[in-house]
Amino acid sequence: MTETTKWVFAFDEGDGKNKKLLGGKGANLCEMTQIGLNVPPGFVITTDACLAYLETPDRQLPAGVMDQVRDQMAALERKTGKGFGNPENPLLVSVRSGSAMSMPGMMDTILNLGLNEETLQGEIKATGDDRFGYDSYRRFIQLFGKVALGVSDEAFDKEFNAVKEAAHAKQDVDLSAADLKEMSERFLKVVEEHTGKPFPADPMIQLEIAVKAVFNSWMGRRAVDYRKQFHITPEMANGTAVNICTMVFGNRGNDSATGVGFTRNPGTGENKLYGEYLINAQGEDVVAGIRTPKPLDRLTVEMPQMAEELAELRAKLETHYREVQDFEFTIERGVLYCLQTRNGKMNAHGMVRTSVEMEQEGLISKEQALQRIDPISLEQMLFPRLDPSSKVEPVAQGLPASPGAAAGIAVFDADRAHQLGHDLGQKVILVREETKPEDIHGFFASEGILTARGGKTSHAAVVARGMGKPCVAGAEGISVDVSRRVAIVGATSFKEGDTITIDGSSGRVYLGEIATVEPDFTPELSTLLQWADEVARLKVMANADTPEDARNARKYGAVGIGLARTERMFNATDRLPLVIEMIVAETPEKRDEALEALLPLQRQDFRELFEVMAPNPVTIRLLDPPIHEFLPDEHQLEQDLADLRALAGATRGMTALAGSMGLLHTPDKARDEFDAVRRVMDPMMVEEAIAKKEAMLRKVRALHETNPMLGHRGVRLGISFPEIYKMQVRAILEAAAECAQAGIEIQPQIKVPQVCTVQELKRVKVYVDEAHAEVQAKHGQPVKFKFGTMIEVVRACMRAESLAAEAEFFSFGTNDLTQAVFSFSREDAENKFLPLYNQSNVLQDNPFEVLDERGVGKLMQLAVDWGRGVRADLHVGICGEHGGHPASIAFCDQAGLDYVSCSGPRVPVARLAAAQAALKHRPQ
Ligand code: PEP
Ligand code: MG
């Protein structure tokens, strides 16, 4: 880059598509100007300039930047007829950040730049409004002081409150010109005291300092945290642009206003202009929630002409962008300006409804409707809501700012929320008078956010919606006393640590914890997912172990069960004692007895699953985990034994003592009492209990393994204890026969876990064939099923050809496969070294969450190709956790899998992700 590099672009020349270079906001301002919207003139300094600046050791603007800025300022002067620093008719500008990715409220904006003692007088003369002049001036000093010079808000607030108090003013608008003049003088002193230098008066110097401050804010804590949280990489956004725009004023009297709008309701998606405005105010008043604004509906009454123009603006924005827009506007003396627009951040409800409706209105295609939604966000629509039958009365009512219900302990500042929520894992609700961007770490750590002031477009509301967290804003009945850590709500109060519940869908606040109920699909979500199913190539099945899970999975649109883990059925209270008996049995007869008792229970389990899912496939996995998982813990057993032995000693001691006292032969009350105690501590019973525990302990010790996850589990159990697998296979086939007899169409599938050699599969196949023949003979009718294998061992991938000769389907168990490929223990890695690996970019993602395409994925691809080489119609799916992760689903689509299987609530996510995956590679 040289001195001739073009660092600066006017709004009417910049490429509106080049967000990387001009930032989202800057590119949009260019585009808006170029499509004929009434945007105040301005220009953009590029993100390249920001990066070049940040690279200089002493933070110097690259050569040429300020020259080009000066040229542009001269052009602005020509366009507006005003002069920068001209006391007669001063030109004032705003200075805003804007990177390629929208990061709302994450960086700073400076308004009214260009004001000083002289231009202020010019401004007053030009407008004939000294109150307005001083108001702008004190706002500028404070913002510039805070953002560009690092003076704290508190220092200004102190002076602000002192002036307000002295003037007996209730609201800001009650302050007179003289009050505001005094305030600006005090503010100038504050700056001088804190920086040791007078406030910079030269507008061009102000501009240079401001540009540098915006560039610096790219590396500020808020921005860095935000990028980390939302995984914004340098490829997505690198550096911020600076937008310099002629100021227009919403605070020039009652024919002026400022507001923010969404072309549709971002909470519900309703096709109606949504937003808020304040008469005679500047933009920051709306966003900061300092005054509670009015809904845009009111504008029709207060400024009908402007309401009409706003409706036109809304239509223009949507037909041009074909996306819901979140825009800022200002009305200065009856002229409407559009200051900014960007794609609206909406919660999942809003996204889904607008997708479906915009398609129906012909604004977007079905494909676009499907592609504009982040699949993971659909989980929000499955958020619990408050039980409508709850009779608990709310204690306060605010604005429903971000839907969903949340309960937790109240905390009153962001640091504390971080400490309790993030560090100690408690559920907290962040309760604030109003929130500011620096509270962001508190948001991340909280279940929900409650504010006493601010509207639905206040900082709290926008950020909470973006995060999908419930938020109640502007609950004005609440007053927060941060220093005493208490909130007063009318006659009652709650303090830090008290549990409260907020309902972001209704705006209600409750003391205590209120029960929640599971939500239902909205009609729009059903339509959208139906479209998704039409384009998706991958089928979506569910991992479900109980009929209840299966019913839910069906409700969410699963077209089968891809994994039923039979061991989860064994944990039911009526099964566990039988399972333990089966394991500790010393003889095959004893084991058979326990298995005989388990068989009808398992048969019933399978039958219910088949019935719930009919006619879709149900894939049942034979027993997998190491059997010690069903047995009591060794240390617990040792402890129990020590207790029992102590009890036995005491019992013996008491009996001896009673004997020596002749008590055993005394027919009186004392003896009766002694007998009662002795019955409880019967030495025979205690000895028996000791013997049982000792047997169990011996068994547990015998079964102990150093690496149980790599030990005696899966098909290895099936080979060592064939009777267990035989019982399960019989139960599956008998349940299938019963269903067939009852005329229920089903598709049973049996799969074998942990297979590494075809010999294992062949052995199990023998049991299956035997049981199949017997069951068919017994029931006198054919029983259809499929036989397949899990692929979760590296060798299974390598031997896919031989396995495919025996297996009709492959089911990738990517949890174990990831463990095996990385040699990372899946039990330990995630809470030991993986967080560090991710933070320090040794690994970009957690491989147990996001499928490692380059390692695990490569093996999968080999297995699929080799397997299909032997059996062309080999059916292949995935049932590890990755089956519910959108990026991993996209990989599975590319790798040619037939289905993904994931937990029930992930099914809608997976359906949409499967559609997006198919669309990604569809020729346009
Ligand atoms: C797997 O390993 O991916 C799998 C689905 O099995 P489990 O998680 O039960 O070991
Ligand atoms: Mg597994």
mmCIF file of N, CA, C and O in Angstrom, residues 186-265:
data_model
loop_
_atom_site.group_PDB
_atom_site.id
_atom_site.type_symbol
_atom_site.label_atom_id
_atom_site.label_comp_id
_atom_site.label_asym_id
_atom_site.label_seq_id
_atom_site.Cartn_x
_atom_site.Cartn_y
_atom_site.Cartn_z
ATOM 1 N N ARG A 186 -18.702 22.773 32.759
ATOM 2 C CA ARG A 186 -18.230 21.773 33.741
ATOM 3 C C ARG A 186 -17.606 20.569 33.032
ATOM 4 O O ARG A 186 -16.596 20.028 33.474
ATOM 5 N N PHE A 187 -18.223 20.163 31.929
ATOM 6 C CA PHE A 187 -17.710 19.006 31.194
ATOM 7 C C PHE A 187 -16.304 19.281 30.641
ATOM 8 O O PHE A 187 -15.434 18.403 30.661
ATOM 9 N N LEU A 188 -16.131 20.510 30.138
ATOM 10 C CA LEU A 188 -14.800 20.848 29.598
ATOM 11 C C LEU A 188 -13.745 20.736 30.698
ATOM 12 O O LEU A 188 -12.634 20.237 30.473
ATOM 13 N N LYS A 189 -14.161 21.177 31.923
ATOM 14 C CA LYS A 189 -13.216 21.090 33.057
ATOM 15 C C LYS A 189 -12.924 19.633 33.394
ATOM 16 O O LYS A 189 -11.788 19.257 33.678
ATOM 17 N N VAL A 190 -13.985 18.823 33.368
ATOM 18 C CA VAL A 190 -13.804 17.390 33.661
ATOM 19 C C VAL A 190 -12.743 16.811 32.725
ATOM 20 O O VAL A 190 -11.815 16.121 33.154
ATOM 21 N N VAL A 191 -12.862 17.149 31.438
ATOM 22 C CA VAL A 191 -11.919 16.604 30.457
ATOM 23 C C VAL A 191 -10.504 17.082 30.781
ATOM 24 O O VAL A 191 -9.548 16.291 30.806
ATOM 25 N N GLU A 192 -10.389 18.374 31.058
ATOM 26 C CA GLU A 192 -9.051 18.917 31.318
ATOM 27 C C GLU A 192 -8.439 18.264 32.557
ATOM 28 O O GLU A 192 -7.273 17.869 32.564
ATOM 29 N N GLU A 193 -9.285 18.120 33.608
ATOM 30 C CA GLU A 193 -8.777 17.487 34.842
ATOM 31 C C GLU A 193 -8.310 16.050 34.583
ATOM 32 O O GLU A 193 -7.303 15.605 35.092
ATOM 33 N N HIS A 194 -9.085 15.324 33.795
ATOM 34 C CA HIS A 194 -8.765 13.914 33.600
ATOM 35 C C HIS A 194 -7.658 13.662 32.588
ATOM 36 O O HIS A 194 -7.005 12.626 32.646
ATOM 37 N N THR A 195 -7.503 14.595 31.630
ATOM 38 C CA THR A 195 -6.485 14.317 30.599
ATOM 39 C C THR A 195 -5.251 15.199 30.758
ATOM 40 O O THR A 195 -4.221 14.958 30.121
ATOM 41 N N GLY A 196 -5.391 16.239 31.583
ATOM 42 C CA GLY A 196 -4.265 17.150 31.776
ATOM 43 C C GLY A 196 -4.067 18.099 30.601
ATOM 44 O O GLY A 196 -3.069 18.821 30.539
ATOM 45 N N LYS A 197 -5.014 18.086 29.656
ATOM 46 C CA LYS A 197 -4.898 18.970 28.492
ATOM 47 C C LYS A 197 -6.262 19.590 28.231
ATOM 48 O O LYS A 197 -7.292 18.970 28.529
ATOM 49 N N PRO A 198 -6.279 20.779 27.622
ATOM 50 C CA PRO A 198 -7.583 21.350 27.284
ATOM 51 C C PRO A 198 -8.283 20.509 26.218
ATOM 52 O O PRO A 198 -7.619 19.801 25.455
ATOM 53 N N PHE A 199 -9.581 20.626 26.196
ATOM 54 C CA PHE A 199 -10.361 19.891 25.192
ATOM 55 C C PHE A 199 -9.931 20.371 23.803
ATOM 56 O O PHE A 199 -9.849 21.576 23.572
ATOM 57 N N PRO A 200 -9.664 19.453 22.832
ATOM 58 C CA PRO A 200 -9.186 19.910 21.519
ATOM 59 C C PRO A 200 -10.264 20.718 20.786
ATOM 60 O O PRO A 200 -11.381 20.242 20.610
ATOM 61 N N ALA A 201 -9.894 21.912 20.365
ATOM 62 C CA ALA A 201 -10.889 22.798 19.754
ATOM 63 C C ALA A 201 -10.879 22.702 18.230
ATOM 64 O O ALA A 201 -11.900 22.922 17.585
ATOM 65 N N ASP A 202 -9.728 22.370 17.654
ATOM 66 C CA ASP A 202 -9.631 22.346 16.192
ATOM 67 C C ASP A 202 -10.398 21.140 15.638
ATOM 68 O O ASP A 202 -10.050 19.980 15.918
ATOM 69 N N PRO A 203 -11.445 21.384 14.806
ATOM 70 C CA PRO A 203 -12.272 20.276 14.325
ATOM 71 C C PRO A 203 -11.475 19.206 13.585
ATOM 72 O O PRO A 203 -11.764 18.018 13.721
ATOM 73 N N MET A 204 -10.451 19.613 12.810
ATOM 74 C CA MET A 204 -9.706 18.605 12.059
ATOM 75 C C MET A 204 -8.916 17.715 13.024
ATOM 76 O O MET A 204 -8.774 16.509 12.791
ATOM 77 N N ILE A 205 -8.411 18.326 14.116
ATOM 78 C CA ILE A 205 -7.705 17.512 15.123
ATOM 79 C C ILE A 205 -8.708 16.584 15.826
ATOM 80 O O ILE A 205 -8.439 15.400 16.063
ATOM 81 N N GLN A 206 -9.881 17.143 16.122
ATOM 82 C CA GLN A 206 -10.940 16.296 16.718
ATOM 83 C C GLN A 206 -11.185 15.081 15.815
ATOM 84 O O GLN A 206 -11.277 13.941 16.279
ATOM 85 N N LEU A 207 -11.285 15.366 14.519
ATOM 86 C CA LEU A 207 -11.603 14.294 13.577
ATOM 87 C C LEU A 207 -10.506 13.224 13.567
ATOM 88 O O LEU A 207 -10.784 12.022 13.612
ATOM 89 N N GLU A 208 -9.279 13.667 13.570
ATOM 90 C CA GLU A 208 -8.180 12.697 13.533
ATOM 91 C C GLU A 208 -8.175 11.839 14.805
ATOM 92 O O GLU A 208 -8.013 10.612 14.734
ATOM 93 N N ILE A 209 -8.380 12.502 15.946
ATOM 94 C CA ILE A 209 -8.400 11.733 17.218
ATOM 95 C C ILE A 209 -9.556 10.724 17.191
ATOM 96 O O ILE A 209 -9.418 9.563 17.595
ATOM 97 N N ALA A 210 -10.700 11.189 16.678
ATOM 98 C CA ALA A 210 -11.883 10.316 16.670
ATOM 99 C C ALA A 210 -11.663 9.105 15.762
ATOM 100 O O ALA A 210 -12.029 7.979 16.114
ATOM 101 N N VAL A 211 -11.068 9.336 14.612
ATOM 102 C CA VAL A 211 -10.822 8.223 13.681
ATOM 103 C C VAL A 211 -9.923 7.187 14.369
ATOM 104 O O VAL A 211 -10.184 5.978 14.349
ATOM 105 N N LYS A 212 -8.894 7.686 15.026
ATOM 106 C CA LYS A 212 -7.975 6.751 15.709
ATOM 107 C C LYS A 212 -8.716 5.989 16.816
ATOM 108 O O LYS A 212 -8.488 4.797 17.024
ATOM 109 N N ALA A 213 -9.607 6.714 17.538
ATOM 110 C CA ALA A 213 -10.336 6.059 18.639
ATOM 111 C C ALA A 213 -11.202 4.929 18.097
ATOM 112 O O ALA A 213 -11.293 3.849 18.691
ATOM 113 N N VAL A 214 -11.855 5.165 16.949
ATOM 114 C CA VAL A 214 -12.689 4.100 16.379
ATOM 115 C C VAL A 214 -11.799 2.925 15.975
ATOM 116 O O VAL A 214 -12.107 1.769 16.272
ATOM 117 N N PHE A 215 -10.692 3.215 15.331
ATOM 118 C CA PHE A 215 -9.779 2.132 14.960
ATOM 119 C C PHE A 215 -9.319 1.360 16.203
ATOM 120 O O PHE A 215 -9.286 0.140 16.217
ATOM 121 N N ASN A 216 -8.987 2.106 17.268
ATOM 122 C CA ASN A 216 -8.527 1.436 18.493
ATOM 123 C C ASN A 216 -9.614 0.549 19.092
ATOM 124 O O ASN A 216 -9.331 -0.488 19.680
ATOM 125 N N SER A 217 -10.877 0.983 18.954
ATOM 126 C CA SER A 217 -11.956 0.222 19.598
ATOM 127 C C SER A 217 -12.080 -1.184 18.998
ATOM 128 O O SER A 217 -12.667 -2.065 19.608
ATOM 129 N N TRP A 218 -11.526 -1.383 17.799
ATOM 130 C CA TRP A 218 -11.536 -2.731 17.213
ATOM 131 C C TRP A 218 -10.810 -3.722 18.119
ATOM 132 O O TRP A 218 -11.161 -4.893 18.200
ATOM 133 N N MET A 219 -9.806 -3.258 18.829
ATOM 134 C CA MET A 219 -9.056 -4.136 19.723
ATOM 135 C C MET A 219 -9.489 -3.962 21.183
ATOM 136 O O MET A 219 -8.860 -4.492 22.095
ATOM 137 N N GLY A 220 -10.578 -3.196 21.426
ATOM 138 C CA GLY A 220 -11.074 -3.004 22.792
ATOM 139 C C GLY A 220 -11.703 -4.283 23.327
ATOM 140 O O GLY A 220 -12.070 -5.164 22.548
ATOM 141 N N ARG A 221 -11.854 -4.376 24.655
ATOM 142 C CA ARG A 221 -12.303 -5.623 25.269
ATOM 143 C C ARG A 221 -13.686 -6.070 24.768
ATOM 144 O O ARG A 221 -13.902 -7.237 24.459
ATOM 145 N N ARG A 222 -14.604 -5.090 24.672
ATOM 146 C CA ARG A 222 -15.958 -5.425 24.243
ATOM 147 C C ARG A 222 -15.956 -6.097 22.878
ATOM 148 O O ARG A 222 -16.600 -7.110 22.651
ATOM 149 N N ALA A 223 -15.219 -5.465 21.956
ATOM 150 C CA ALA A 223 -15.210 -5.965 20.578
ATOM 151 C C ALA A 223 -14.517 -7.324 20.515
ATOM 152 O O ALA A 223 -14.975 -8.242 19.831
ATOM 153 N N VAL A 224 -13.434 -7.458 21.249
ATOM 154 C CA VAL A 224 -12.684 -8.723 21.217
ATOM 155 C C VAL A 224 -13.542 -9.851 21.806
ATOM 156 O O VAL A 224 -13.658 -10.936 21.233
ATOM 157 N N ASP A 225 -14.210 -9.550 22.950
ATOM 158 C CA ASP A 225 -15.091 -10.552 23.581
ATOM 159 C C ASP A 225 -16.208 -10.962 22.637
ATOM 160 O O ASP A 225 -16.551 -12.135 22.519
ATOM 161 N N TYR A 226 -16.785 -9.968 21.995
ATOM 162 C CA TYR A 226 -17.910 -10.239 21.101
ATOM 163 C C TYR A 226 -17.475 -11.162 19.957
ATOM 164 O O TYR A 226 -18.140 -12.137 19.635
ATOM 165 N N ARG A 227 -16.327 -10.856 19.391
ATOM 166 C CA ARG A 227 -15.850 -11.671 18.264
ATOM 167 C C ARG A 227 -15.583 -13.108 18.715
ATOM 168 O O ARG A 227 -15.868 -14.065 18.013
ATOM 169 N N LYS A 228 -15.047 -13.209 19.938
ATOM 170 C CA LYS A 228 -14.728 -14.543 20.446
ATOM 171 C C LYS A 228 -16.032 -15.331 20.646
ATOM 172 O O LYS A 228 -16.171 -16.462 20.209
ATOM 173 N N GLN A 229 -16.988 -14.681 21.298
ATOM 174 C CA GLN A 229 -18.241 -15.357 21.610
ATOM 175 C C GLN A 229 -18.969 -15.817 20.350
ATOM 176 O O GLN A 229 -19.523 -16.893 20.290
ATOM 177 N N PHE A 230 -18.973 -14.959 19.335
ATOM 178 C CA PHE A 230 -19.722 -15.292 18.128
ATOM 179 C C PHE A 230 -18.829 -15.880 17.024
ATOM 180 O O PHE A 230 -19.218 -15.928 15.867
ATOM 181 N N HIS A 231 -17.645 -16.309 17.425
ATOM 182 C CA HIS A 231 -16.727 -16.974 16.489
ATOM 183 C C HIS A 231 -16.518 -16.162 15.214
ATOM 184 O O HIS A 231 -16.629 -16.681 14.101
ATOM 185 N N ILE A 232 -16.300 -14.863 15.385
ATOM 186 C CA ILE A 232 -16.034 -14.023 14.212
ATOM 187 C C ILE A 232 -14.523 -14.057 13.956
ATOM 188 O O ILE A 232 -13.728 -13.561 14.754
ATOM 189 N N THR A 233 -14.162 -14.703 12.868
ATOM 190 C CA THR A 233 -12.734 -14.880 12.561
ATOM 191 C C THR A 233 -12.252 -13.723 11.684
ATOM 192 O O THR A 233 -13.073 -13.024 11.084
ATOM 193 N N PRO A 234 -10.932 -13.541 11.563
ATOM 194 C CA PRO A 234 -10.420 -12.482 10.695
ATOM 195 C C PRO A 234 -10.884 -12.641 9.241
ATOM 196 O O PRO A 234 -11.012 -11.659 8.526
ATOM 197 N N GLU A 235 -11.179 -13.878 8.833
ATOM 198 C CA GLU A 235 -11.665 -14.059 7.461
ATOM 199 C C GLU A 235 -13.042 -13.427 7.305
ATOM 200 O O GLU A 235 -13.433 -12.988 6.238
ATOM 201 N N MET A 236 -13.808 -13.404 8.408
ATOM 202 C CA MET A 236 -15.165 -12.863 8.330
ATOM 203 C C MET A 236 -15.168 -11.347 8.485
ATOM 204 O O MET A 236 -15.959 -10.648 7.857
ATOM 205 N N ALA A 237 -14.329 -10.828 9.356
ATOM 206 C CA ALA A 237 -14.269 -9.379 9.566
ATOM 207 C C ALA A 237 -12.904 -9.048 10.115
ATOM 208 O O ALA A 237 -12.495 -9.600 11.131
ATOM 209 N N ASN A 238 -12.218 -8.166 9.421
ATOM 210 C CA ASN A 238 -10.881 -7.799 9.876
ATOM 211 C C ASN A 238 -10.771 -6.281 9.880
ATOM 212 O O ASN A 238 -10.734 -5.657 8.838
ATOM 213 N N GLY A 239 -10.770 -5.717 11.059
ATOM 214 C CA GLY A 239 -10.687 -4.264 11.169
ATOM 215 C C GLY A 239 -12.048 -3.609 11.020
ATOM 216 O O GLY A 239 -13.000 -4.222 10.540
ATOM 217 N N THR A 240 -12.132 -2.385 11.487
ATOM 218 C CA THR A 240 -13.380 -1.639 11.326
ATOM 219 C C THR A 240 -13.154 -0.477 10.367
ATOM 220 O O THR A 240 -12.067 0.108 10.341
ATOM 221 N N ALA A 241 -14.215 -0.165 9.611
ATOM 222 C CA ALA A 241 -14.179 1.056 8.803
ATOM 223 C C ALA A 241 -14.631 2.204 9.696
ATOM 224 O O ALA A 241 -15.124 1.982 10.812
ATOM 225 N N VAL A 242 -14.424 3.443 9.237
ATOM 226 C CA VAL A 242 -14.977 4.596 9.962
ATOM 227 C C VAL A 242 -15.912 5.327 9.002
ATOM 228 O O VAL A 242 -15.530 5.632 7.866
ATOM 229 N N ASN A 243 -17.127 5.561 9.471
ATOM 230 C CA ASN A 243 -18.103 6.270 8.651
ATOM 231 C C ASN A 243 -18.223 7.697 9.154
ATOM 232 O O ASN A 243 -18.496 7.905 10.341
ATOM 233 N N ILE A 244 -18.007 8.640 8.269
ATOM 234 C CA ILE A 244 -18.112 10.045 8.658
ATOM 235 C C ILE A 244 -19.281 10.632 7.877
ATOM 236 O O ILE A 244 -19.326 10.560 6.642
ATOM 237 N N CYS A 245 -20.235 11.121 8.615
ATOM 238 C CA CYS A 245 -21.514 11.471 7.997
ATOM 239 C C CYS A 245 -21.991 12.824 8.514
ATOM 240 O O CYS A 245 -21.870 13.098 9.717
ATOM 241 N N THR A 246 -22.521 13.632 7.615
ATOM 242 C CA THR A 246 -23.049 14.937 8.033
ATOM 243 C C THR A 246 -24.112 14.734 9.108
ATOM 244 O O THR A 246 -24.980 13.874 8.957
ATOM 245 N N MET A 247 -24.031 15.532 10.183
ATOM 246 C CA MET A 247 -25.015 15.387 11.255
ATOM 247 C C MET A 247 -26.360 15.931 10.803
ATOM 248 O O MET A 247 -26.443 16.982 10.164
ATOM 249 N N VAL A 248 -27.413 15.199 11.126
ATOM 250 C CA VAL A 248 -28.750 15.785 11.043
ATOM 251 C C VAL A 248 -29.319 15.666 12.453
ATOM 252 O O VAL A 248 -28.910 14.791 13.220
ATOM 253 N N PHE A 249 -30.266 16.548 12.772
ATOM 254 C CA PHE A 249 -30.639 16.664 14.178
ATOM 255 C C PHE A 249 -32.102 16.329 14.429
ATOM 256 O O PHE A 249 -33.004 16.913 13.834
ATOM 257 N N GLY A 250 -32.264 15.386 15.332
ATOM 258 C CA GLY A 250 -33.620 15.039 15.746
ATOM 259 C C GLY A 250 -34.030 15.860 16.954
ATOM 260 O O GLY A 250 -35.138 15.703 17.473
ATOM 261 N N ASN A 251 -33.130 16.698 17.411
ATOM 262 C CA ASN A 251 -33.456 17.463 18.621
ATOM 263 C C ASN A 251 -33.549 18.967 18.321
ATOM 264 O O ASN A 251 -33.070 19.786 19.071
ATOM 265 N N ARG A 252 -34.178 19.269 17.174
ATOM 266 C CA ARG A 252 -34.330 20.684 16.832
ATOM 267 C C ARG A 252 -35.725 21.208 17.118
ATOM 268 O O ARG A 252 -36.168 22.161 16.511
ATOM 269 N N GLY A 253 -36.460 20.535 17.976
ATOM 270 C CA GLY A 253 -37.798 21.018 18.321
ATOM 271 C C GLY A 253 -38.825 19.939 18.066
ATOM 272 O O GLY A 253 -38.479 18.789 17.778
ATOM 273 N N ASN A 254 -40.086 20.327 18.171
ATOM 274 C CA ASN A 254 -41.133 19.319 18.113
ATOM 275 C C ASN A 254 -41.478 18.846 16.706
ATOM 276 O O ASN A 254 -42.307 17.959 16.549
ATOM 277 N N ASP A 255 -40.839 19.427 15.681
ATOM 278 C CA ASP A 255 -41.020 18.879 14.342
ATOM 279 C C ASP A 255 -39.825 17.999 13.976
ATOM 280 O O ASP A 255 -39.588 17.665 12.833
ATOM 281 N N SER A 256 -39.050 17.658 14.985
ATOM 282 C CA SER A 256 -37.888 16.800 14.778
ATOM 283 C C SER A 256 -38.016 15.579 15.687
ATOM 284 O O SER A 256 -38.670 15.644 16.729
ATOM 285 N N ALA A 257 -37.403 14.506 15.241
ATOM 286 C CA ALA A 257 -37.492 13.269 16.041
ATOM 287 C C ALA A 257 -36.397 12.325 15.601
ATOM 288 O O ALA A 257 -35.755 12.538 14.573
ATOM 289 N N THR A 258 -36.209 11.307 16.387
ATOM 290 C CA THR A 258 -35.248 10.284 15.995
ATOM 291 C C THR A 258 -35.805 8.932 16.393
ATOM 292 O O THR A 258 -36.590 8.831 17.341
ATOM 293 N N GLY A 259 -35.435 7.923 15.665
ATOM 294 C CA GLY A 259 -35.995 6.623 16.013
ATOM 295 C C GLY A 259 -35.246 5.478 15.362
ATOM 296 O O GLY A 259 -34.325 5.670 14.567
ATOM 297 N N VAL A 260 -35.663 4.288 15.742
ATOM 298 C CA VAL A 260 -35.126 3.092 15.114
ATOM 299 C C VAL A 260 -36.313 2.250 14.668
ATOM 300 O O VAL A 260 -37.362 2.254 15.322
ATOM 301 N N GLY A 261 -36.172 1.593 13.560
ATOM 302 C CA GLY A 261 -37.283 0.796 13.062
ATOM 303 C C GLY A 261 -36.816 -0.540 12.538
ATOM 304 O O GLY A 261 -35.657 -0.701 12.140
ATOM 305 N N PHE A 262 -37.729 -1.488 12.583
ATOM 306 C CA PHE A 262 -37.536 -2.771 11.916
ATOM 307 C C PHE A 262 -38.638 -2.852 10.873
ATOM 308 O O PHE A 262 -39.783 -2.501 11.169
ATOM 309 N N THR A 263 -38.295 -3.298 9.668
ATOM 310 C CA THR A 263 -39.338 -3.351 8.645
ATOM 311 C C THR A 263 -40.402 -4.393 9.020
ATOM 312 O O THR A 263 -41.515 -4.322 8.535
ATOM 313 N N ARG A 264 -40.061 -5.342 9.884
ATOM 314 C CA ARG A 264 -41.053 -6.266 10.454
ATOM 315 C C ARG A 264 -40.700 -6.486 11.917
ATOM 316 O O ARG A 264 -39.565 -6.243 12.329
ATOM 317 N N ASN A 265 -41.678 -6.984 12.657
ATOM 318 C CA ASN A 265 -41.455 -7.190 14.090
ATOM 319 C C ASN A 265 -40.390 -8.274 14.339
ATOM 320 O O ASN A 265 -40.571 -9.428 13.948
#
